[in-house]
Short mmCIF file of C-alpha atoms (C1' of nucleotides) in Angstrom, two decimals:
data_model
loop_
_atom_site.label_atom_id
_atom_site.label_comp_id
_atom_site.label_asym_id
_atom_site.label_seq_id
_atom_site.Cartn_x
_atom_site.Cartn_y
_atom_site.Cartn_z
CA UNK A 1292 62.92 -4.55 -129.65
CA UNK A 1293 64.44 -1.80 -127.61
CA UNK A 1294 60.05 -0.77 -126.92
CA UNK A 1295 59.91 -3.76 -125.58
CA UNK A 1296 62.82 -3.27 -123.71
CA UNK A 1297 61.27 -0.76 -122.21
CA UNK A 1298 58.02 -2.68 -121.37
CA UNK A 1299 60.01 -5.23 -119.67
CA UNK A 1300 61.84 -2.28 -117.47
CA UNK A 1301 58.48 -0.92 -116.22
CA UNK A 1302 56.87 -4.11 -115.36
CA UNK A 1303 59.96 -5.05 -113.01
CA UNK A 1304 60.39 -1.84 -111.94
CA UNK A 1305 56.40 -1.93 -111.22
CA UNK A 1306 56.70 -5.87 -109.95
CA UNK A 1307 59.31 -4.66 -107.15
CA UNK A 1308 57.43 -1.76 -105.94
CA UNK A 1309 53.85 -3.36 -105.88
CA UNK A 1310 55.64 -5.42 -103.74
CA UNK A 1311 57.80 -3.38 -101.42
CA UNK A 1312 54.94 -0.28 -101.49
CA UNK A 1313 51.77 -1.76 -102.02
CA UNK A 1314 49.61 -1.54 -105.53
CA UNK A 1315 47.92 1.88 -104.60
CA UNK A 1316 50.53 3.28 -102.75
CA UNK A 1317 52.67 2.93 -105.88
CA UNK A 1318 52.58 6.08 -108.23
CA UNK A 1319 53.25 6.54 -111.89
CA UNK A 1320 56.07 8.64 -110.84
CA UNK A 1321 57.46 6.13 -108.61
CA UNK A 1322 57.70 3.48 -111.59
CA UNK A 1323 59.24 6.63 -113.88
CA UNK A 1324 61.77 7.51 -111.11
CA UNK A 1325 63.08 3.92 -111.13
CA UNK A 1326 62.99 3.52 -114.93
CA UNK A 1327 64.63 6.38 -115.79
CA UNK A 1328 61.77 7.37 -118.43
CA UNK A 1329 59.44 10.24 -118.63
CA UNK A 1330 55.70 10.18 -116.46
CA UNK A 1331 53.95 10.44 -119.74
CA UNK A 1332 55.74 8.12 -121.46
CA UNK A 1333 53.73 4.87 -119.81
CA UNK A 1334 50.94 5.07 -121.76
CA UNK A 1335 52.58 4.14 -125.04
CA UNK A 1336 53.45 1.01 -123.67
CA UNK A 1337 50.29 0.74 -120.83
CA UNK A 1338 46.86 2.73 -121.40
CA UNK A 1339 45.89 2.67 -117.92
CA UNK A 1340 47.09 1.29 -114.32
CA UNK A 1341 45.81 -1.77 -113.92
CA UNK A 1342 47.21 -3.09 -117.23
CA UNK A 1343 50.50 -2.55 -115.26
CA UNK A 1344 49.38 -4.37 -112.41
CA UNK A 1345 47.69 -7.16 -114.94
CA UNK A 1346 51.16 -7.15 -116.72
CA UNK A 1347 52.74 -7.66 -112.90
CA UNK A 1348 50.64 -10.13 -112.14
CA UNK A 1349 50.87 -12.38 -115.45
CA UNK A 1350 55.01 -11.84 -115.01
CA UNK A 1351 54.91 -13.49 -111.54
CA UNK A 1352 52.69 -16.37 -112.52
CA UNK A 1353 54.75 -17.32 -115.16
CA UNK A 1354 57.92 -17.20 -113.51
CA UNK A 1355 56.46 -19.11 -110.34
CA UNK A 1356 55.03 -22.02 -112.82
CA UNK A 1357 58.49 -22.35 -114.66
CA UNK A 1358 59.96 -22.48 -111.17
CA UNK A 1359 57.96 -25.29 -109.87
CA UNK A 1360 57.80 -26.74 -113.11
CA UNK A 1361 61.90 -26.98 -113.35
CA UNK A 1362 61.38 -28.24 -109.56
CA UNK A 1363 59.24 -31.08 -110.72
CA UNK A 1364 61.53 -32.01 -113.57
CA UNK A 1365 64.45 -32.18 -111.47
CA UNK A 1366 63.42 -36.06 -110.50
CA UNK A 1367 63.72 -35.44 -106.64
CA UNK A 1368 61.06 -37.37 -104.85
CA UNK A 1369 57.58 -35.30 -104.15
CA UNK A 1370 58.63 -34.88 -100.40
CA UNK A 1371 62.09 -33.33 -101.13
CA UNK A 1372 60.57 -31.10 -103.41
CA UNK A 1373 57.69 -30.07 -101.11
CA UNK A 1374 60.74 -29.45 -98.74
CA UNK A 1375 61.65 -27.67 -101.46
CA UNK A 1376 58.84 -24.96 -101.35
CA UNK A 1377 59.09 -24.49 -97.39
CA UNK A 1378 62.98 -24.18 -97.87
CA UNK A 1379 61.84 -20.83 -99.85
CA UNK A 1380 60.89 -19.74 -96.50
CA UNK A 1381 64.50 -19.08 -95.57
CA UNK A 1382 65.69 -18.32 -98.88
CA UNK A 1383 63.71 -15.23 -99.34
CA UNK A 1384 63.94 -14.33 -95.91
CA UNK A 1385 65.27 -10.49 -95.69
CA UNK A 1386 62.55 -9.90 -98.48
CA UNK A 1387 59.77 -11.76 -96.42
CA UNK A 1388 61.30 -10.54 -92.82
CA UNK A 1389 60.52 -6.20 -94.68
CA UNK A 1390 57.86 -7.18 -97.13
CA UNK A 1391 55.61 -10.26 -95.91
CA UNK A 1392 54.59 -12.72 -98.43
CA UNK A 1393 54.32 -11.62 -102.17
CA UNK A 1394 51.21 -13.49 -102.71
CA UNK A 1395 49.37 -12.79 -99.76
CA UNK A 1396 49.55 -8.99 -99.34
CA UNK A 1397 49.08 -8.15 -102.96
CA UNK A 1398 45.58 -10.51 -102.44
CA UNK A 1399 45.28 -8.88 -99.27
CA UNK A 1400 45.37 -5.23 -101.18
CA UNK A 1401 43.25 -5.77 -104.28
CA UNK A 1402 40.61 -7.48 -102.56
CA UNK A 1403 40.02 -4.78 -100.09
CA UNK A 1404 40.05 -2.15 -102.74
CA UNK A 1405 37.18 -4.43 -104.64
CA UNK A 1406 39.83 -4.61 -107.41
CA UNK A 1407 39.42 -7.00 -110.42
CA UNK A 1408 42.71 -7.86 -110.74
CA UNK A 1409 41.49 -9.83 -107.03
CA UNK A 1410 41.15 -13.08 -109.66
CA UNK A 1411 44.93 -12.54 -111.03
CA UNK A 1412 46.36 -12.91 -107.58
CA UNK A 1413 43.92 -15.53 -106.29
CA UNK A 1414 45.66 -17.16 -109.24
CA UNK A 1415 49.09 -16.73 -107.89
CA UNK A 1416 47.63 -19.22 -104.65
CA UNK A 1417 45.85 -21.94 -107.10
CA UNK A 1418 49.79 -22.00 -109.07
CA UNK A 1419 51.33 -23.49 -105.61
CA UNK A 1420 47.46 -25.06 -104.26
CA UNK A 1421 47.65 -27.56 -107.55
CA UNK A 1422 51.51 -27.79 -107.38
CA UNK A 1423 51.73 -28.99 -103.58
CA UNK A 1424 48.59 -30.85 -104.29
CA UNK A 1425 49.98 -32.78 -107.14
CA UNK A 1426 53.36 -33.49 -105.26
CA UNK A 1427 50.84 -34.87 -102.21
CA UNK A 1428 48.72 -37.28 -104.57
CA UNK A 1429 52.49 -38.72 -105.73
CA UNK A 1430 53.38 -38.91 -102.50
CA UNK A 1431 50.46 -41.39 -101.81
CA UNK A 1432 48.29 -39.49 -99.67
CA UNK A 1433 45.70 -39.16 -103.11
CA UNK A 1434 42.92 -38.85 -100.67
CA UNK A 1435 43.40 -35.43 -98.84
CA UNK A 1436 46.29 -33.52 -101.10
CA UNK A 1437 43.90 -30.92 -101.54
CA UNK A 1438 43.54 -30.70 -97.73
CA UNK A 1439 47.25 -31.27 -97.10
CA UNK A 1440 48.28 -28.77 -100.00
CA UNK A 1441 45.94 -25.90 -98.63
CA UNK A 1442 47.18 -26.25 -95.33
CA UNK A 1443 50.94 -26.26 -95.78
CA UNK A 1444 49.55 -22.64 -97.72
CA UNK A 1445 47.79 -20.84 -94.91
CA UNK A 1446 51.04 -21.88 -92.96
CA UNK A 1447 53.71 -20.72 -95.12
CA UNK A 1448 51.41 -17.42 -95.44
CA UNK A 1449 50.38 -16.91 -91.68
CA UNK A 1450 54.55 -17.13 -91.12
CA UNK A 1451 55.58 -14.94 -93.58
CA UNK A 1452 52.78 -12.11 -92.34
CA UNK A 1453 54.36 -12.33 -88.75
CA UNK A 1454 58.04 -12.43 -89.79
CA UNK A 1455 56.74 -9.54 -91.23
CA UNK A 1456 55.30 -7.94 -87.88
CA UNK A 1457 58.24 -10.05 -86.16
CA UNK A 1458 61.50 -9.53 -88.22
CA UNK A 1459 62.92 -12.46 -86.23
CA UNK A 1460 65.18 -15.22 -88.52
CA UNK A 1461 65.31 -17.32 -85.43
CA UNK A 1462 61.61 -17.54 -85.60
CA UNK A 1463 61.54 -18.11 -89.63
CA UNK A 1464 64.12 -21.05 -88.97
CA UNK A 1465 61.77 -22.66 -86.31
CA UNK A 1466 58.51 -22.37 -88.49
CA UNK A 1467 60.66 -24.16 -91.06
CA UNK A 1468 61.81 -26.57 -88.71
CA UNK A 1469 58.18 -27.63 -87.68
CA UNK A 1470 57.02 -27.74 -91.13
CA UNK A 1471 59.67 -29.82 -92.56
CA UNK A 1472 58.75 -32.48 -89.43
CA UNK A 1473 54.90 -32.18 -89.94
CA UNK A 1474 56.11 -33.23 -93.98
CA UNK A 1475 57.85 -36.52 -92.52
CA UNK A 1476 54.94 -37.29 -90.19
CA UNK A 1477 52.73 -36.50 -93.04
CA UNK A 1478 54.48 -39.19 -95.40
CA UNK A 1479 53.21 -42.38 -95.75
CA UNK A 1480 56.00 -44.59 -94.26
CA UNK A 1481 56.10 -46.72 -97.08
CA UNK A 1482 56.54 -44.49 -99.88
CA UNK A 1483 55.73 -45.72 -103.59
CA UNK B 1210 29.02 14.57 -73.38
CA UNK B 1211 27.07 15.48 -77.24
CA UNK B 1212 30.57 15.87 -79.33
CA UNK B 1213 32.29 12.99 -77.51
CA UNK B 1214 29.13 10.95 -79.17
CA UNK B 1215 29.93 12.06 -82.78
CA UNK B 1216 33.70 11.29 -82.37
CA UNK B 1217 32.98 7.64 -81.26
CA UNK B 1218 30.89 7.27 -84.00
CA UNK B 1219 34.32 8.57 -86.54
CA UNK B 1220 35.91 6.33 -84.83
CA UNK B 1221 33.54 3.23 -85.03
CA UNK B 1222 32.88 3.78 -88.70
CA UNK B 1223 36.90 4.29 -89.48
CA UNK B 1224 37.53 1.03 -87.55
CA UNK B 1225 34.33 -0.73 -89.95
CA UNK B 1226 35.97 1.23 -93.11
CA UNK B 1227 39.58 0.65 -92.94
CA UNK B 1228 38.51 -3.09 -92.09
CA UNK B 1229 36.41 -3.33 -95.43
CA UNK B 1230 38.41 -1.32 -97.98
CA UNK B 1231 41.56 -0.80 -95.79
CA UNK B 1232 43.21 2.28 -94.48
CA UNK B 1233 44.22 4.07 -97.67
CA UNK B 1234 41.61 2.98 -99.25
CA UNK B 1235 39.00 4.95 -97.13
CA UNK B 1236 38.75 8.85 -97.42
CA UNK B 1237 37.18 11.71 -95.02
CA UNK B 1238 34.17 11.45 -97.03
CA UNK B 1239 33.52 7.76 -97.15
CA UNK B 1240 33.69 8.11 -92.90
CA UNK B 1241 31.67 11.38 -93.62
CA UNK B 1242 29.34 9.56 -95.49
CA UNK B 1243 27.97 6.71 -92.67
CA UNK B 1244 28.50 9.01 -89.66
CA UNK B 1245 26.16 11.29 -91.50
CA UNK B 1246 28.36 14.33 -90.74
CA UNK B 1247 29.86 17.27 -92.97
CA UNK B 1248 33.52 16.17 -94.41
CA UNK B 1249 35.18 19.75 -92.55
CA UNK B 1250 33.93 18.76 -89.02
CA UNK B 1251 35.69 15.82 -88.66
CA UNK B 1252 38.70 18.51 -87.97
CA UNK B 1253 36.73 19.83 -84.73
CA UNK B 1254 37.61 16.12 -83.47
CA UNK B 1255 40.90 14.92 -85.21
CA UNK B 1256 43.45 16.78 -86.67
CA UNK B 1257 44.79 14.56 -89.31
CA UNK B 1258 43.49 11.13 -90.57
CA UNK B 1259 46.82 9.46 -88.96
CA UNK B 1260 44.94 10.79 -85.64
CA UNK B 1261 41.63 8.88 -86.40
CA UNK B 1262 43.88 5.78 -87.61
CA UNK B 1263 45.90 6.56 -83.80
CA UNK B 1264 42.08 6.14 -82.34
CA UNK B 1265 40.76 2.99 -83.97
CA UNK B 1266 44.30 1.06 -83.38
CA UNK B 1267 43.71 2.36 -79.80
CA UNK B 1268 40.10 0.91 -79.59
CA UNK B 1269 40.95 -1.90 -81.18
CA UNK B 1270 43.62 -2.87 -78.41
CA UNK B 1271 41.39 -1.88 -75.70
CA UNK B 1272 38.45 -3.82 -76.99
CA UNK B 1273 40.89 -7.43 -77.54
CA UNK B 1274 42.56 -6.86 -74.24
CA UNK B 1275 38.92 -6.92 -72.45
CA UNK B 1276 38.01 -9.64 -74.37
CA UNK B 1277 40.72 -11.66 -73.58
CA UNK B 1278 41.35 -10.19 -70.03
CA UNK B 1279 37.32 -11.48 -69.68
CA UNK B 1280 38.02 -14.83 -70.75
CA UNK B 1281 40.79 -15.11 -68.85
CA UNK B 1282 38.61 -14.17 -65.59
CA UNK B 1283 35.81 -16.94 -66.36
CA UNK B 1284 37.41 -19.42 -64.76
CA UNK B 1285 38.24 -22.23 -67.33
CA UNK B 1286 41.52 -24.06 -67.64
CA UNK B 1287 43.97 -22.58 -69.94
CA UNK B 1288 43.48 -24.81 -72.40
CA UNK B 1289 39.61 -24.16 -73.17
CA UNK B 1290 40.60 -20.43 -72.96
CA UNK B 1291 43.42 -21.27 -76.32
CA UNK B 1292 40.17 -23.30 -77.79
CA UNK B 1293 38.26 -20.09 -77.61
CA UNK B 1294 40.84 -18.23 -79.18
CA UNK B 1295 40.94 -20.82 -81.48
CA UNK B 1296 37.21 -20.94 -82.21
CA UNK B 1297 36.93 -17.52 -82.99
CA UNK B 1298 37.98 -17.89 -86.30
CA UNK B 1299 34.56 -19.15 -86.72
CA UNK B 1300 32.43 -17.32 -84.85
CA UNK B 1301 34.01 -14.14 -86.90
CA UNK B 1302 33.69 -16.84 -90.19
CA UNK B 1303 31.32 -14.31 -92.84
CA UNK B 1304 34.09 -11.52 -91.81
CA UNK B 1305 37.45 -13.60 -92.38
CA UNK B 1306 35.93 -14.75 -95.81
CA UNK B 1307 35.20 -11.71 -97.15
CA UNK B 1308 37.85 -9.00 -95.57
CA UNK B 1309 40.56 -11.64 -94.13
CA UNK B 1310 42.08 -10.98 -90.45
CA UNK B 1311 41.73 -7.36 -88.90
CA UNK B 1312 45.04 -7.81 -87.67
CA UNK B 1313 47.16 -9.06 -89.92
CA UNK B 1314 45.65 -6.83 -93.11
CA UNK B 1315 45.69 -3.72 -91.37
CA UNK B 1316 49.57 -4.28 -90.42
CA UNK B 1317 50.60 -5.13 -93.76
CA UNK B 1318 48.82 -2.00 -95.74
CA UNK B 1319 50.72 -0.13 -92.93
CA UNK B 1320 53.92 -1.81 -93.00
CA UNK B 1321 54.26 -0.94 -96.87
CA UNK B 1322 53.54 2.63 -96.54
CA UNK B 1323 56.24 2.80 -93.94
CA UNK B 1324 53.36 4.49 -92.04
CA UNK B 1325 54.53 5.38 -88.33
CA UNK B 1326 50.90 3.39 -87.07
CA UNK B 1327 52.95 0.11 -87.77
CA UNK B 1328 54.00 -0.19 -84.42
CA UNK B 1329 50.75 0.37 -83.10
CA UNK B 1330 49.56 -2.32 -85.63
CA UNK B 1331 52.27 -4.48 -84.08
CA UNK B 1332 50.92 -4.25 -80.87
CA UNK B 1333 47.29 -6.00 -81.86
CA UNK B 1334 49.68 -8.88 -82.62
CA UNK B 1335 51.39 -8.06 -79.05
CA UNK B 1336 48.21 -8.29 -76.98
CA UNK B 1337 47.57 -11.91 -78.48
CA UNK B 1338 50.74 -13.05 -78.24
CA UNK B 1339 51.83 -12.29 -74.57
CA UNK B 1340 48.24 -13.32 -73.72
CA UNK B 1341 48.35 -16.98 -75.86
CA UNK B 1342 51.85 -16.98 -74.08
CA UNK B 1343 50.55 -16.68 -70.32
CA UNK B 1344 47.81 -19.57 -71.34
CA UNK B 1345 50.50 -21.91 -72.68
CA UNK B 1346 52.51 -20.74 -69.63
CA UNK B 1347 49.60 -21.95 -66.95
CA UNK B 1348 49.36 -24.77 -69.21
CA UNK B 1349 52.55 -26.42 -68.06
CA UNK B 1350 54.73 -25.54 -71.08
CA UNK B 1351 56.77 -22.41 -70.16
CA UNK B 1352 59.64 -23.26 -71.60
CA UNK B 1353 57.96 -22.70 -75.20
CA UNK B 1354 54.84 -21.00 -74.16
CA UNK B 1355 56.53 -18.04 -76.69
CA UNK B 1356 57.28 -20.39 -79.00
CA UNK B 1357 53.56 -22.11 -79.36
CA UNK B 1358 51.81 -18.48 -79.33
CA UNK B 1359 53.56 -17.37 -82.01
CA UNK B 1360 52.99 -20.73 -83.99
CA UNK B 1361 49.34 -20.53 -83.18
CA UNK B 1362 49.14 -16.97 -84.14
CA UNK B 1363 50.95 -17.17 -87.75
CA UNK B 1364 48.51 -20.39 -88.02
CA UNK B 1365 45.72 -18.41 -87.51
CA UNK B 1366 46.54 -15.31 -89.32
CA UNK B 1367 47.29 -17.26 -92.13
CA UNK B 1368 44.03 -19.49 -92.47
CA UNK B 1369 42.15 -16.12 -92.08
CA UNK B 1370 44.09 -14.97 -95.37
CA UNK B 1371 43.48 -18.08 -97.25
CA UNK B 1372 40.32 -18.55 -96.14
CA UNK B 1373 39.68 -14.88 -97.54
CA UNK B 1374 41.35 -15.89 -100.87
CA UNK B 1375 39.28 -19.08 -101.07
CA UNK B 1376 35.67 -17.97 -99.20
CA UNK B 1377 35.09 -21.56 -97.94
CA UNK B 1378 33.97 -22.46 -94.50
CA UNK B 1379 34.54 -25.73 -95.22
CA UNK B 1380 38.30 -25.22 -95.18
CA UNK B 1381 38.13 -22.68 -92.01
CA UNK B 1382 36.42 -25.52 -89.66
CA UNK B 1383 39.11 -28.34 -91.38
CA UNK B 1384 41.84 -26.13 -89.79
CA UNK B 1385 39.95 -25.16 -86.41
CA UNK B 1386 39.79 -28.77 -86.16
CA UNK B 1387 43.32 -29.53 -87.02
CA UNK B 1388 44.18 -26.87 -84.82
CA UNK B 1389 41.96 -27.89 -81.70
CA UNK B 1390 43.86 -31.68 -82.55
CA UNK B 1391 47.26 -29.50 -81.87
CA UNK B 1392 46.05 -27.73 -78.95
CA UNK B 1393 45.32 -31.17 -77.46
CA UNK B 1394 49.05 -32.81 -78.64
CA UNK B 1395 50.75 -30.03 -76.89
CA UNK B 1396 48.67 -30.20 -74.02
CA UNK B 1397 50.84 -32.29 -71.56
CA UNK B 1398 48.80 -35.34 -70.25
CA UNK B 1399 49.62 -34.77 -66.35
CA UNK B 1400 48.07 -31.43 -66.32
CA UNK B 1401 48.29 -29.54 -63.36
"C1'" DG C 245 17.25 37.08 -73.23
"C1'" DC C 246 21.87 37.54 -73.95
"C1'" DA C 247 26.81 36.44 -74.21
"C1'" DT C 248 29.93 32.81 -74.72
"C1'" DA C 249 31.55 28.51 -76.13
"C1'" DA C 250 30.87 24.13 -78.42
"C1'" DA C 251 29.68 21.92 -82.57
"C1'" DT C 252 28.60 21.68 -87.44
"C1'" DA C 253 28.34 22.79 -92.46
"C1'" DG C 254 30.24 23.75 -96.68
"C1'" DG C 255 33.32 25.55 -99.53
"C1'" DA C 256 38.45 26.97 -100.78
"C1'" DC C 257 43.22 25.62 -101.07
"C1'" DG C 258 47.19 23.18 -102.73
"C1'" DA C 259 49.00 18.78 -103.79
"C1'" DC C 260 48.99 14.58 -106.07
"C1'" DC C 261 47.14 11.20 -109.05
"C1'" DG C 262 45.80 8.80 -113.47
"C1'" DT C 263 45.06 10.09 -117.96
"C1'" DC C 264 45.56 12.39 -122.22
"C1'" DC C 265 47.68 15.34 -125.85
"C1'" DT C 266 51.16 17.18 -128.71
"C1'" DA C 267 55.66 18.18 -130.24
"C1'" DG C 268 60.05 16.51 -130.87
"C1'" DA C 269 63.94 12.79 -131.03
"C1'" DC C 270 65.42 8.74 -133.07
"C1'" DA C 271 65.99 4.75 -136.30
"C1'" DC C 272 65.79 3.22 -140.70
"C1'" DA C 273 64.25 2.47 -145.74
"C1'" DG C 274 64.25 4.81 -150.16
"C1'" DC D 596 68.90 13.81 -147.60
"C1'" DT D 597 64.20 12.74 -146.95
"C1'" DG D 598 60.11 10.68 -145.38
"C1'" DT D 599 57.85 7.51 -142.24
"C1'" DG D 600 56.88 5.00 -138.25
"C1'" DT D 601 58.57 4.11 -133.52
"C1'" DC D 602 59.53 5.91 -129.24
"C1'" DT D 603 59.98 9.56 -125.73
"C1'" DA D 604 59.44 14.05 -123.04
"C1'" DG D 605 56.83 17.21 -120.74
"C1'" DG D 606 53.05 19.61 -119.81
"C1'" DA D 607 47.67 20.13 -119.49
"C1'" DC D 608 43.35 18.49 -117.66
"C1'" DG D 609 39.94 16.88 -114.49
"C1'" DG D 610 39.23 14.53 -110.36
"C1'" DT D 611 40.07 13.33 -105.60
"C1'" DC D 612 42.31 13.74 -101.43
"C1'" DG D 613 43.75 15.75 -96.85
"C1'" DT D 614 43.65 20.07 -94.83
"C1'" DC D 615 42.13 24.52 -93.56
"C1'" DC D 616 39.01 28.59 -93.02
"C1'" DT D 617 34.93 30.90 -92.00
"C1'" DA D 618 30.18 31.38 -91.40
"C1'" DT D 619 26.22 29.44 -89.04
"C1'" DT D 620 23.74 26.68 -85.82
"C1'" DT D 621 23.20 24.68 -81.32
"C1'" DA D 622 23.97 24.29 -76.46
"C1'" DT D 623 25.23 26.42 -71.92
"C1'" DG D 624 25.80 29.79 -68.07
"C1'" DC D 625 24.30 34.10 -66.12
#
DNA sequence: GCATAAATAGGACGACCGTCCTAGACACAG
DNA sequence: CTGTGTCTAGGACGGTCGTCCTATTTATGC
């Protein structure tokens, strides 16, 4: 299993750099430089690029699900655990204040660059759009999760693009702030 | 006043280019290509490609600050000027679906390839800001007329990036609503 | 009409990229 | 030790990119 090994290295070596460097903007050599293996070397585990990227993508998905999953399990009431996800906010904030949101500029990327792998990272949205959605509908507000859970999304992901432009905590901490409040004027007072 | 013409139209077809398929993205000859112009004469107007990049960010900023130096002239209250701002999201709807906000996705490309136009990026995102900030000012809420313009602008940016994820105009006039509903909350009731 | 400058075309260049190929290193079964 | 399959190194290839160079065309002043 030391291939493997190997597999795994490039695909979190790629996973970082997509994200601090952008997809395109990301060479081979890049990757190889981190890994400490040789340029020609990828393509006995990868035969082309976007396998890399389709390997990055998959990676992420899965660890997001088993994150929320474990969230869901942890028998906190749907509102903490919605708190949860907007508390991620602040924990990821150096990475968010340098890099923006991981979802939203890898989307941003691929789509403009007509890329297939567009559908893998649209993906990466519906994984938190049926999550929050689902922790809405047990919250008792069935009728407009979707609505609710697409929302709280464009607002996590308009903050973390101008944290980005802004590299201000003190604004992070406010966004965070307001959302948590909008969460408690969004729950039905009496909760089920 | 002949070569002046062709460079305008660089730049106009950059700024449409780097919009569409982003900055990197775009090459000499895909600008060459719907100027109608030889790939070597774009160096009898621009030096470098950074240089064009330097000119659309520049026309950019001049063309927003107009716009919003325009509306600001017209006479309205401050409030119906934030609902243009506001509304704009849908007058600009087929463009936000398919390429997401001009803003926000140029900055991030350029933020990840540590690309010196960042700042210049930055300040798209300035001329909104101090401008949403002087409306929220003559509004009556000075005190966090910095605060609300930033809210309203990650709000924005981010519903242009979801709504570019998800291509549904449905969910673009849900949030223009929601966030006209805002506008109107934070809108103190004694205006003067 | 001619000299001068502005503007354009088109190819050459070096660099980098993704991809591919081949030879060698390594692990392990016999 | 030997043979076999796994894994790796390093260079070659073709393409594209930004950049540069040099002719040629077009416009302008005298």
């Amino acid at each position: 299993m030391a291939a493997s090994g190997t597999r795994d290295r490039i695909v979190e070596a790629a996973d970082h750099l997509f994200y601090e460097q952008g997809f395109e903007h990301t060479s081979f050599a890049d990757v190889a430089k981190v890994v400490g293996i040789s340029r020609g070397n990828f393509y006995y585990h990868f035969e082309t690029k976007d396998q890399i990227l389709d390997a990055v993508i998959k990676k992420r998905l899965q660890e997001k699900q088993v994150m929320l999953e474990t969230w869901a399990e942890e028998g906190e009431t749907p509102d903490q655990r919605i708190a949860g996800y907007i508390r991620l906010l602040l924990m990821n904030r150096e990475q968010i204040c340098s890099n923006g949101c991981p979802l939203g500029s890898l989307f941003t990327e691929l789509c403009k660059m007509n890329h297939p792998g567009e559908g893998g990272a649209r993906g990466l949205f519906d994984v938190f759009r049926v999550w929050l959605k689902r922790q809405f509908e047990e919250m008792g507000r069935a009728a407009d999760a979707d609505d609710l859970a697409l929302h709280l999304l464009a607002w996590s992901q308009g903050v973390a693009t101008l944290a980005n432009a802004y590299p201000d905590e003190a604004f992070l901490e406010k966004e965070v702030a307001r959302m948590l409040a909008w969460l408690d004027d969004v729950k039905p007072s009496a909760e089920g």
